[in-house]
N, C-alpha and C. Protein backbone atom coordinates (compact mmCIF):
# COMPACT_ATOMS: atom_id res chain seq x y z
N PHE A 1 0.82 -1.21 0.00
CA PHE A 1 0.00 0.00 0.00
C PHE A 1 0.86 1.26 0.00
N TYR A 2 2.00 1.17 0.65
CA TYR A 2 2.91 2.32 0.65
C TYR A 2 3.38 2.60 -0.78
N GLY A 3 3.61 1.56 -1.56
CA GLY A 3 4.00 1.72 -2.95
C GLY A 3 2.92 2.43 -3.75
N VAL A 4 1.66 2.11 -3.50
CA VAL A 4 0.55 2.79 -4.19
C VAL A 4 0.56 4.27 -3.82
N TYR A 5 0.72 4.55 -2.53
CA TYR A 5 0.79 5.95 -2.09
C TYR A 5 1.93 6.68 -2.79
N LEU A 6 3.11 6.07 -2.83
CA LEU A 6 4.25 6.71 -3.49
C LEU A 6 3.96 6.99 -4.96
N THR A 7 3.26 6.07 -5.61
CA THR A 7 2.88 6.27 -7.01
C THR A 7 1.98 7.50 -7.13
N LEU A 8 0.98 7.58 -6.28
CA LEU A 8 -0.01 8.66 -6.38
C LEU A 8 0.59 10.04 -6.14
N VAL A 9 1.64 10.10 -5.33
CA VAL A 9 2.26 11.40 -5.07
C VAL A 9 3.43 11.66 -6.02
N GLY A 10 3.60 10.77 -7.01
CA GLY A 10 4.58 11.01 -8.06
C GLY A 10 5.97 10.47 -7.79
N GLN A 11 6.15 9.70 -6.75
CA GLN A 11 7.46 9.10 -6.47
C GLN A 11 7.48 7.67 -7.00
N ILE A 12 7.38 7.57 -8.30
CA ILE A 12 7.14 6.29 -8.95
C ILE A 12 8.35 5.36 -8.84
N ALA A 13 9.56 5.88 -8.97
CA ALA A 13 10.75 5.03 -8.86
C ALA A 13 10.84 4.40 -7.47
N LYS A 14 10.52 5.18 -6.43
CA LYS A 14 10.51 4.63 -5.07
C LYS A 14 9.40 3.60 -4.91
N ALA A 15 8.27 3.85 -5.56
CA ALA A 15 7.16 2.89 -5.51
C ALA A 15 7.60 1.56 -6.10
N LEU A 16 8.32 1.61 -7.21
CA LEU A 16 8.79 0.38 -7.84
C LEU A 16 9.69 -0.41 -6.90
N GLU A 17 10.53 0.29 -6.15
CA GLU A 17 11.38 -0.39 -5.16
C GLU A 17 10.53 -1.12 -4.13
N GLU A 18 9.45 -0.49 -3.66
CA GLU A 18 8.57 -1.13 -2.68
C GLU A 18 7.89 -2.37 -3.26
N PHE A 19 7.42 -2.26 -4.50
CA PHE A 19 6.75 -3.41 -5.12
C PHE A 19 7.72 -4.53 -5.43
N GLU A 20 8.94 -4.17 -5.81
CA GLU A 20 9.96 -5.21 -6.04
C GLU A 20 10.27 -5.95 -4.74
N ARG A 21 10.33 -5.19 -3.65
CA ARG A 21 10.57 -5.82 -2.34
C ARG A 21 9.43 -6.78 -1.99
N ALA A 22 8.21 -6.36 -2.20
CA ALA A 22 7.05 -7.21 -1.92
C ALA A 22 7.08 -8.45 -2.80
N ARG A 23 7.44 -8.27 -4.05
CA ARG A 23 7.49 -9.41 -4.97
C ARG A 23 8.57 -10.41 -4.55
N LYS A 24 9.69 -9.92 -4.07
CA LYS A 24 10.74 -10.83 -3.60
C LYS A 24 10.30 -11.62 -2.38
N LEU A 25 9.48 -10.99 -1.53
CA LEU A 25 8.98 -11.67 -0.34
C LEU A 25 7.94 -12.74 -0.70
N ASP A 26 7.18 -12.49 -1.75
CA ASP A 26 6.15 -13.44 -2.18
C ASP A 26 6.12 -13.46 -3.71
N PRO A 27 7.07 -14.19 -4.33
CA PRO A 27 7.25 -14.11 -5.78
C PRO A 27 6.09 -14.66 -6.61
N PHE A 28 5.18 -15.40 -6.00
CA PHE A 28 4.08 -15.97 -6.78
C PHE A 28 2.75 -15.29 -6.51
N GLU A 29 2.79 -14.15 -5.83
CA GLU A 29 1.56 -13.39 -5.59
C GLU A 29 1.29 -12.51 -6.81
N PRO A 30 0.21 -12.80 -7.55
CA PRO A 30 -0.06 -12.03 -8.78
C PRO A 30 -0.23 -10.53 -8.55
N HIS A 31 -0.76 -10.14 -7.41
CA HIS A 31 -0.97 -8.71 -7.19
C HIS A 31 0.36 -7.96 -7.14
N PHE A 32 1.36 -8.53 -6.49
CA PHE A 32 2.66 -7.86 -6.43
C PHE A 32 3.29 -7.80 -7.82
N MET A 33 3.13 -8.87 -8.57
CA MET A 33 3.65 -8.89 -9.94
C MET A 33 2.95 -7.81 -10.78
N PHE A 34 1.64 -7.68 -10.59
CA PHE A 34 0.88 -6.65 -11.30
C PHE A 34 1.37 -5.26 -10.93
N GLU A 35 1.60 -5.02 -9.66
CA GLU A 35 2.03 -3.68 -9.23
C GLU A 35 3.39 -3.33 -9.81
N VAL A 36 4.28 -4.31 -9.93
CA VAL A 36 5.57 -4.06 -10.58
C VAL A 36 5.33 -3.67 -12.03
N ALA A 37 4.45 -4.41 -12.71
CA ALA A 37 4.15 -4.13 -14.12
C ALA A 37 3.50 -2.76 -14.27
N ARG A 38 2.52 -2.46 -13.43
CA ARG A 38 1.82 -1.18 -13.54
C ARG A 38 2.76 -0.02 -13.27
N THR A 39 3.65 -0.19 -12.31
CA THR A 39 4.61 0.87 -12.02
C THR A 39 5.58 1.06 -13.18
N SER A 40 5.98 -0.02 -13.81
CA SER A 40 6.82 0.09 -15.02
C SER A 40 6.05 0.85 -16.10
N PHE A 41 4.76 0.58 -16.21
CA PHE A 41 3.91 1.31 -17.17
C PHE A 41 3.92 2.80 -16.86
N PHE A 42 3.76 3.15 -15.59
CA PHE A 42 3.76 4.56 -15.19
C PHE A 42 5.11 5.22 -15.48
N LEU A 43 6.19 4.44 -15.43
CA LEU A 43 7.51 4.95 -15.73
C LEU A 43 7.78 5.00 -17.24
N ARG A 44 6.77 4.61 -18.03
CA ARG A 44 6.85 4.58 -19.49
C ARG A 44 7.84 3.52 -19.98
N GLU A 45 8.06 2.51 -19.18
CA GLU A 45 8.91 1.37 -19.54
C GLU A 45 7.98 0.25 -20.02
N TYR A 46 7.46 0.44 -21.22
CA TYR A 46 6.38 -0.41 -21.72
C TYR A 46 6.81 -1.86 -21.97
N ASP A 47 8.02 -2.06 -22.47
CA ASP A 47 8.46 -3.44 -22.71
C ASP A 47 8.53 -4.23 -21.40
N GLN A 48 9.04 -3.60 -20.36
CA GLN A 48 9.08 -4.27 -19.05
C GLN A 48 7.68 -4.55 -18.53
N ALA A 49 6.80 -3.58 -18.68
CA ALA A 49 5.42 -3.76 -18.22
C ALA A 49 4.76 -4.91 -18.97
N ILE A 50 4.94 -4.96 -20.28
CA ILE A 50 4.35 -6.02 -21.11
C ILE A 50 4.87 -7.38 -20.69
N GLU A 51 6.16 -7.48 -20.52
CA GLU A 51 6.76 -8.76 -20.13
C GLU A 51 6.20 -9.24 -18.79
N GLN A 52 6.12 -8.34 -17.83
CA GLN A 52 5.61 -8.70 -16.51
C GLN A 52 4.13 -9.07 -16.55
N LEU A 53 3.35 -8.31 -17.30
CA LEU A 53 1.91 -8.59 -17.39
C LEU A 53 1.65 -9.92 -18.08
N GLU A 54 2.42 -10.22 -19.11
CA GLU A 54 2.24 -11.51 -19.79
C GLU A 54 2.59 -12.66 -18.85
N THR A 55 3.60 -12.49 -18.02
CA THR A 55 3.96 -13.52 -17.03
C THR A 55 2.84 -13.69 -16.02
N THR A 56 2.31 -12.58 -15.55
CA THR A 56 1.22 -12.64 -14.57
C THR A 56 -0.01 -13.32 -15.17
N LEU A 57 -0.32 -13.00 -16.42
CA LEU A 57 -1.49 -13.60 -17.07
C LEU A 57 -1.30 -15.08 -17.36
N GLU A 58 -0.07 -15.53 -17.53
CA GLU A 58 0.18 -16.97 -17.67
C GLU A 58 -0.21 -17.68 -16.39
N MET A 59 0.05 -17.04 -15.25
CA MET A 59 -0.29 -17.63 -13.95
C MET A 59 -1.78 -17.56 -13.69
N ASP A 60 -2.42 -16.46 -14.10
CA ASP A 60 -3.84 -16.27 -13.82
C ASP A 60 -4.48 -15.48 -14.95
N PRO A 61 -4.94 -16.17 -16.01
CA PRO A 61 -5.49 -15.47 -17.17
C PRO A 61 -6.81 -14.75 -16.91
N ALA A 62 -7.40 -14.93 -15.76
CA ALA A 62 -8.69 -14.30 -15.46
C ALA A 62 -8.54 -12.90 -14.88
N ARG A 63 -7.32 -12.44 -14.66
CA ARG A 63 -7.11 -11.13 -14.05
C ARG A 63 -7.38 -10.02 -15.07
N VAL A 64 -8.59 -9.48 -15.03
CA VAL A 64 -9.07 -8.50 -16.00
C VAL A 64 -8.18 -7.26 -16.02
N ILE A 65 -7.78 -6.79 -14.86
CA ILE A 65 -6.99 -5.56 -14.80
C ILE A 65 -5.65 -5.73 -15.51
N ASP A 66 -5.10 -6.93 -15.48
CA ASP A 66 -3.84 -7.18 -16.19
C ASP A 66 -4.04 -7.07 -17.71
N HIS A 67 -5.17 -7.58 -18.20
CA HIS A 67 -5.48 -7.46 -19.63
C HIS A 67 -5.60 -5.98 -20.02
N TRP A 68 -6.26 -5.22 -19.17
CA TRP A 68 -6.48 -3.79 -19.43
C TRP A 68 -5.14 -3.05 -19.51
N TYR A 69 -4.24 -3.31 -18.55
CA TYR A 69 -2.94 -2.64 -18.59
C TYR A 69 -2.07 -3.15 -19.73
N LEU A 70 -2.23 -4.41 -20.10
CA LEU A 70 -1.48 -4.94 -21.25
C LEU A 70 -1.93 -4.20 -22.52
N PHE A 71 -3.24 -4.02 -22.67
CA PHE A 71 -3.76 -3.23 -23.79
C PHE A 71 -3.12 -1.85 -23.79
N ARG A 72 -3.12 -1.19 -22.67
CA ARG A 72 -2.62 0.18 -22.57
C ARG A 72 -1.13 0.25 -22.86
N ALA A 73 -0.36 -0.71 -22.35
CA ALA A 73 1.09 -0.71 -22.59
C ALA A 73 1.39 -0.90 -24.08
N TYR A 74 0.71 -1.85 -24.70
CA TYR A 74 0.90 -2.03 -26.14
C TYR A 74 0.49 -0.77 -26.90
N TRP A 75 -0.63 -0.16 -26.50
CA TRP A 75 -1.11 1.03 -27.19
C TRP A 75 -0.10 2.16 -27.08
N GLN A 76 0.39 2.41 -25.88
CA GLN A 76 1.36 3.48 -25.67
C GLN A 76 2.63 3.23 -26.46
N LYS A 77 2.96 1.98 -26.67
CA LYS A 77 4.14 1.61 -27.44
C LYS A 77 3.90 1.77 -28.94
N GLY A 78 2.64 1.92 -29.34
CA GLY A 78 2.30 2.03 -30.75
C GLY A 78 2.02 0.70 -31.42
N SER A 79 1.91 -0.36 -30.63
CA SER A 79 1.61 -1.70 -31.15
C SER A 79 0.11 -1.94 -31.05
N TYR A 80 -0.64 -1.33 -31.97
CA TYR A 80 -2.09 -1.31 -31.87
C TYR A 80 -2.73 -2.69 -32.05
N ASP A 81 -2.24 -3.47 -33.00
CA ASP A 81 -2.81 -4.81 -33.20
C ASP A 81 -2.64 -5.67 -31.95
N GLU A 82 -1.46 -5.60 -31.35
CA GLU A 82 -1.21 -6.36 -30.12
C GLU A 82 -2.08 -5.84 -28.98
N ALA A 83 -2.30 -4.54 -28.96
CA ALA A 83 -3.14 -3.95 -27.91
C ALA A 83 -4.56 -4.51 -27.98
N TRP A 84 -5.15 -4.48 -29.18
CA TRP A 84 -6.51 -5.00 -29.33
C TRP A 84 -6.56 -6.49 -29.02
N ALA A 85 -5.56 -7.23 -29.48
CA ALA A 85 -5.53 -8.68 -29.22
C ALA A 85 -5.48 -8.96 -27.72
N ALA A 86 -4.70 -8.15 -26.99
CA ALA A 86 -4.61 -8.34 -25.54
C ALA A 86 -5.96 -8.09 -24.88
N LEU A 87 -6.65 -7.06 -25.32
CA LEU A 87 -7.94 -6.74 -24.73
C LEU A 87 -8.99 -7.80 -25.06
N LEU A 88 -8.92 -8.33 -26.26
CA LEU A 88 -9.88 -9.37 -26.66
C LEU A 88 -9.72 -10.65 -25.86
N LYS A 89 -8.55 -10.86 -25.28
CA LYS A 89 -8.33 -12.07 -24.46
C LYS A 89 -8.92 -11.93 -23.06
N SER A 90 -9.34 -10.73 -22.70
CA SER A 90 -9.89 -10.50 -21.37
C SER A 90 -11.21 -11.25 -21.21
N PRO A 91 -11.38 -11.92 -20.08
CA PRO A 91 -12.64 -12.62 -19.85
C PRO A 91 -13.82 -11.67 -19.60
N ASN A 92 -13.53 -10.40 -19.31
CA ASN A 92 -14.58 -9.43 -19.03
C ASN A 92 -14.11 -8.07 -19.54
N LEU A 93 -14.85 -7.50 -20.44
CA LEU A 93 -14.47 -6.21 -21.01
C LEU A 93 -15.11 -5.03 -20.29
N GLY A 94 -15.77 -5.30 -19.18
CA GLY A 94 -16.39 -4.22 -18.43
C GLY A 94 -17.51 -3.59 -19.23
N PRO A 95 -17.52 -2.25 -19.36
CA PRO A 95 -18.61 -1.58 -20.06
C PRO A 95 -18.55 -1.74 -21.58
N MET A 96 -17.46 -2.29 -22.07
CA MET A 96 -17.34 -2.49 -23.51
C MET A 96 -17.92 -3.85 -23.88
N GLU A 97 -18.24 -3.99 -25.13
CA GLU A 97 -18.69 -5.26 -25.65
C GLU A 97 -17.65 -5.77 -26.62
N ARG A 98 -17.61 -7.05 -26.81
CA ARG A 98 -16.63 -7.65 -27.71
C ARG A 98 -16.70 -7.02 -29.10
N THR A 99 -17.89 -6.69 -29.58
CA THR A 99 -18.01 -6.08 -30.91
C THR A 99 -17.36 -4.71 -30.95
N ASP A 100 -17.36 -3.99 -29.83
CA ASP A 100 -16.66 -2.69 -29.78
C ASP A 100 -15.17 -2.90 -30.00
N VAL A 101 -14.61 -3.84 -29.27
CA VAL A 101 -13.18 -4.07 -29.31
C VAL A 101 -12.75 -4.67 -30.64
N GLU A 102 -13.62 -5.44 -31.26
CA GLU A 102 -13.28 -6.07 -32.53
C GLU A 102 -13.14 -5.06 -33.66
N LEU A 103 -13.50 -3.80 -33.42
CA LEU A 103 -13.29 -2.77 -34.43
C LEU A 103 -11.81 -2.65 -34.77
N GLY A 104 -10.99 -2.97 -33.78
CA GLY A 104 -9.57 -3.13 -34.04
C GLY A 104 -8.74 -1.89 -34.22
N ASN A 105 -8.37 -1.57 -35.41
CA ASN A 105 -7.31 -0.63 -35.74
C ASN A 105 -7.34 0.68 -34.96
N GLU A 106 -6.32 1.48 -35.19
CA GLU A 106 -6.17 2.73 -34.45
C GLU A 106 -7.38 3.64 -34.60
N ALA A 107 -7.97 3.71 -35.79
CA ALA A 107 -9.14 4.56 -35.99
C ALA A 107 -10.34 4.02 -35.21
N GLY A 108 -10.36 2.73 -34.94
CA GLY A 108 -11.46 2.12 -34.20
C GLY A 108 -11.58 2.62 -32.78
N ILE A 109 -10.52 3.19 -32.24
CA ILE A 109 -10.57 3.66 -30.85
C ILE A 109 -11.59 4.79 -30.70
N LEU A 110 -11.74 5.63 -31.72
CA LEU A 110 -12.74 6.69 -31.66
C LEU A 110 -14.14 6.11 -31.67
N ALA A 111 -14.37 5.08 -32.46
CA ALA A 111 -15.68 4.43 -32.47
C ALA A 111 -15.99 3.83 -31.11
N VAL A 112 -15.00 3.23 -30.47
CA VAL A 112 -15.19 2.68 -29.12
C VAL A 112 -15.53 3.81 -28.16
N ALA A 113 -14.79 4.92 -28.24
CA ALA A 113 -15.05 6.06 -27.36
C ALA A 113 -16.48 6.55 -27.52
N ARG A 114 -16.92 6.68 -28.76
CA ARG A 114 -18.28 7.19 -29.01
C ARG A 114 -19.35 6.22 -28.50
N LYS A 115 -19.13 4.92 -28.69
CA LYS A 115 -20.10 3.94 -28.19
C LYS A 115 -20.17 3.99 -26.67
N LEU A 116 -19.02 4.07 -26.03
CA LEU A 116 -19.01 4.15 -24.56
C LEU A 116 -19.68 5.43 -24.09
N ASP A 117 -19.41 6.52 -24.79
CA ASP A 117 -20.00 7.81 -24.44
C ASP A 117 -21.53 7.75 -24.52
N GLU A 118 -22.06 7.12 -25.57
CA GLU A 118 -23.51 6.97 -25.71
C GLU A 118 -24.10 6.17 -24.56
N ARG A 119 -23.38 5.18 -24.10
CA ARG A 119 -23.90 4.31 -23.04
C ARG A 119 -23.92 4.99 -21.68
N THR A 120 -23.20 6.09 -21.53
CA THR A 120 -23.22 6.76 -20.22
C THR A 120 -24.59 7.32 -19.89
N ASP A 121 -25.45 7.45 -20.90
CA ASP A 121 -26.82 7.92 -20.65
C ASP A 121 -27.68 6.86 -19.99
N THR A 122 -27.36 5.59 -20.21
CA THR A 122 -28.21 4.51 -19.72
C THR A 122 -27.59 3.66 -18.62
N ARG A 123 -26.27 3.75 -18.45
CA ARG A 123 -25.64 3.00 -17.36
C ARG A 123 -24.39 3.74 -16.90
N TYR A 124 -24.08 3.57 -15.65
CA TYR A 124 -22.95 4.32 -15.10
C TYR A 124 -21.64 3.57 -15.30
N PHE A 125 -20.67 4.26 -15.72
CA PHE A 125 -19.27 3.90 -15.56
C PHE A 125 -18.46 5.19 -15.62
N PRO A 126 -17.29 5.17 -15.05
CA PRO A 126 -16.54 6.41 -14.86
C PRO A 126 -16.28 7.17 -16.15
N LYS A 127 -16.50 8.47 -16.10
CA LYS A 127 -16.27 9.34 -17.25
C LYS A 127 -14.79 9.37 -17.64
N ALA A 128 -13.92 9.22 -16.65
CA ALA A 128 -12.48 9.22 -16.95
C ALA A 128 -12.11 8.05 -17.87
N PHE A 129 -12.82 6.94 -17.74
CA PHE A 129 -12.59 5.78 -18.60
C PHE A 129 -12.90 6.14 -20.05
N VAL A 130 -14.01 6.80 -20.28
CA VAL A 130 -14.40 7.21 -21.63
C VAL A 130 -13.44 8.29 -22.13
N ALA A 131 -13.07 9.21 -21.25
CA ALA A 131 -12.13 10.28 -21.62
C ALA A 131 -10.81 9.70 -22.10
N LEU A 132 -10.38 8.64 -21.46
CA LEU A 132 -9.12 8.00 -21.85
C LEU A 132 -9.19 7.55 -23.31
N PHE A 133 -10.30 6.93 -23.71
CA PHE A 133 -10.44 6.47 -25.09
C PHE A 133 -10.48 7.65 -26.06
N TYR A 134 -11.20 8.71 -25.69
CA TYR A 134 -11.22 9.89 -26.57
C TYR A 134 -9.82 10.47 -26.72
N ASN A 135 -9.08 10.52 -25.64
CA ASN A 135 -7.74 11.08 -25.73
C ASN A 135 -6.83 10.21 -26.59
N LEU A 136 -6.94 8.89 -26.45
CA LEU A 136 -6.15 8.00 -27.29
C LEU A 136 -6.49 8.21 -28.77
N ALA A 137 -7.72 8.60 -29.05
CA ALA A 137 -8.16 8.84 -30.43
C ALA A 137 -7.79 10.25 -30.90
N GLY A 138 -7.17 11.05 -30.02
CA GLY A 138 -6.77 12.40 -30.40
C GLY A 138 -7.85 13.45 -30.23
N GLU A 139 -8.95 13.08 -29.58
CA GLU A 139 -10.07 14.01 -29.34
C GLU A 139 -9.87 14.68 -27.98
N LYS A 140 -8.91 15.60 -27.93
CA LYS A 140 -8.51 16.21 -26.66
C LYS A 140 -9.63 16.99 -25.99
N ASP A 141 -10.38 17.77 -26.77
CA ASP A 141 -11.42 18.60 -26.19
C ASP A 141 -12.49 17.75 -25.51
N ARG A 142 -12.93 16.70 -26.19
CA ARG A 142 -13.95 15.82 -25.59
C ARG A 142 -13.37 15.11 -24.37
N ALA A 143 -12.12 14.71 -24.45
CA ALA A 143 -11.48 14.07 -23.29
C ALA A 143 -11.47 15.02 -22.09
N LEU A 144 -11.12 16.27 -22.32
CA LEU A 144 -11.10 17.24 -21.23
C LEU A 144 -12.49 17.51 -20.67
N GLN A 145 -13.50 17.58 -21.55
CA GLN A 145 -14.88 17.76 -21.07
C GLN A 145 -15.27 16.62 -20.13
N LEU A 146 -14.95 15.40 -20.53
CA LEU A 146 -15.31 14.24 -19.70
C LEU A 146 -14.49 14.20 -18.42
N LEU A 147 -13.24 14.60 -18.47
CA LEU A 147 -12.44 14.65 -17.24
C LEU A 147 -13.02 15.69 -16.29
N GLU A 148 -13.49 16.81 -16.81
CA GLU A 148 -14.12 17.82 -15.96
C GLU A 148 -15.36 17.24 -15.28
N LYS A 149 -16.16 16.47 -16.03
CA LYS A 149 -17.33 15.82 -15.42
C LYS A 149 -16.89 14.77 -14.40
N ALA A 150 -15.79 14.08 -14.70
CA ALA A 150 -15.29 13.07 -13.76
C ALA A 150 -14.88 13.72 -12.44
N VAL A 151 -14.31 14.91 -12.50
CA VAL A 151 -13.96 15.63 -11.26
C VAL A 151 -15.23 15.96 -10.49
N GLU A 152 -16.25 16.42 -11.19
CA GLU A 152 -17.53 16.72 -10.53
C GLU A 152 -18.13 15.46 -9.90
N ASP A 153 -17.99 14.32 -10.58
CA ASP A 153 -18.51 13.05 -10.07
C ASP A 153 -17.64 12.43 -8.99
N ARG A 154 -16.47 13.03 -8.75
CA ARG A 154 -15.51 12.50 -7.78
C ARG A 154 -15.06 11.08 -8.13
N ASP A 155 -14.76 10.91 -9.40
CA ASP A 155 -14.29 9.63 -9.92
C ASP A 155 -12.99 9.25 -9.20
N PRO A 156 -12.96 8.11 -8.51
CA PRO A 156 -11.76 7.74 -7.75
C PRO A 156 -10.53 7.47 -8.60
N SER A 157 -10.71 7.15 -9.87
CA SER A 157 -9.53 6.88 -10.71
C SER A 157 -8.73 8.14 -11.00
N LEU A 158 -9.29 9.30 -10.70
CA LEU A 158 -8.57 10.55 -10.96
C LEU A 158 -7.37 10.74 -10.04
N VAL A 159 -7.24 9.93 -9.00
CA VAL A 159 -6.04 10.04 -8.17
C VAL A 159 -4.80 9.67 -8.99
N TYR A 160 -4.98 8.99 -10.12
CA TYR A 160 -3.88 8.62 -11.01
C TYR A 160 -3.68 9.64 -12.14
N LEU A 161 -4.34 10.77 -12.07
CA LEU A 161 -4.27 11.78 -13.13
C LEU A 161 -2.83 12.20 -13.44
N LYS A 162 -2.01 12.30 -12.42
CA LYS A 162 -0.63 12.74 -12.61
C LYS A 162 0.26 11.69 -13.26
N VAL A 163 -0.12 10.44 -13.17
CA VAL A 163 0.83 9.39 -13.59
C VAL A 163 0.42 8.60 -14.82
N PHE A 164 -0.86 8.60 -15.21
CA PHE A 164 -1.26 7.84 -16.39
C PHE A 164 -0.57 8.41 -17.63
N PRO A 165 0.17 7.59 -18.35
CA PRO A 165 0.85 8.08 -19.55
C PRO A 165 -0.12 8.60 -20.61
N GLU A 166 -1.33 8.08 -20.63
CA GLU A 166 -2.30 8.50 -21.64
C GLU A 166 -2.61 9.98 -21.56
N TRP A 167 -2.37 10.59 -20.42
CA TRP A 167 -2.66 12.02 -20.26
C TRP A 167 -1.46 12.89 -20.63
N ASP A 168 -0.34 12.31 -21.02
CA ASP A 168 0.84 13.11 -21.34
C ASP A 168 0.57 14.16 -22.40
N SER A 169 -0.27 13.84 -23.38
CA SER A 169 -0.55 14.80 -24.45
C SER A 169 -1.39 15.99 -23.97
N LEU A 170 -1.94 15.88 -22.77
CA LEU A 170 -2.75 16.98 -22.22
C LEU A 170 -2.04 17.79 -21.14
N ARG A 171 -0.88 17.35 -20.71
CA ARG A 171 -0.25 17.96 -19.54
C ARG A 171 0.02 19.45 -19.68
N ASP A 172 0.26 19.94 -20.88
CA ASP A 172 0.52 21.37 -21.08
C ASP A 172 -0.76 22.20 -21.23
N GLU A 173 -1.90 21.54 -21.31
CA GLU A 173 -3.18 22.23 -21.47
C GLU A 173 -3.59 22.88 -20.14
N PRO A 174 -3.90 24.17 -20.14
CA PRO A 174 -4.33 24.84 -18.90
C PRO A 174 -5.55 24.16 -18.25
N ARG A 175 -6.48 23.66 -19.06
CA ARG A 175 -7.65 22.98 -18.49
C ARG A 175 -7.24 21.72 -17.74
N PHE A 176 -6.28 21.00 -18.29
CA PHE A 176 -5.81 19.79 -17.61
C PHE A 176 -5.09 20.15 -16.31
N GLN A 177 -4.26 21.16 -16.36
CA GLN A 177 -3.55 21.60 -15.16
C GLN A 177 -4.52 22.03 -14.07
N GLU A 178 -5.61 22.66 -14.47
CA GLU A 178 -6.65 23.05 -13.50
C GLU A 178 -7.30 21.81 -12.89
N LEU A 179 -7.51 20.79 -13.71
CA LEU A 179 -8.10 19.54 -13.19
C LEU A 179 -7.17 18.91 -12.16
N VAL A 180 -5.88 18.87 -12.47
CA VAL A 180 -4.91 18.30 -11.53
C VAL A 180 -4.95 19.09 -10.22
N ARG A 181 -5.03 20.42 -10.34
CA ARG A 181 -5.10 21.25 -9.14
C ARG A 181 -6.37 20.95 -8.34
N ARG A 182 -7.51 20.79 -9.04
CA ARG A 182 -8.77 20.53 -8.36
C ARG A 182 -8.79 19.16 -7.69
N VAL A 183 -8.19 18.18 -8.33
CA VAL A 183 -8.13 16.85 -7.72
C VAL A 183 -7.29 16.92 -6.44
N ASN A 184 -6.20 17.72 -6.49
CA ASN A 184 -5.42 18.04 -5.29
C ASN A 184 -4.92 16.80 -4.55
N PHE A 185 -4.38 15.87 -5.30
CA PHE A 185 -3.85 14.69 -4.62
C PHE A 185 -2.35 14.68 -4.71
């Protein structure tokens, strides 16, 4: 838990040390392996994150969060086909449907974002999740609008606003900086 705290306050390298220590104490605990992978992802060390996530998924293929981060690591690396393939292997796609994900290619991410956005009228899921897809599709303004709503909704995933690599393209935007200030974590 201390490693998670260190991540949230931006001390990601120190967080990795904590997770590595935990993993050495219990090398077969999937959660510790995941935290090492996720922290590597936050450090933008995508190859390391991918390698660790694939190892974790070999041990427990049902870990949905590992599939999600594997998708994100491949995407950030620019390996879009591998990203979609990783997500399709997930036993549960959450608010997405398999047909959404099967759209595949890089342009398909906007279609996924729009489908998820439409569904927010009829069922709840975090606006930051939809904003992430819009931002990956290059729709910065819509991503920022949804992040602003996520702040109003007190979306708990916003504690990671400072560290998610997907937000790097927005970091210089005054609206994004205001959101980080408002989240105040």
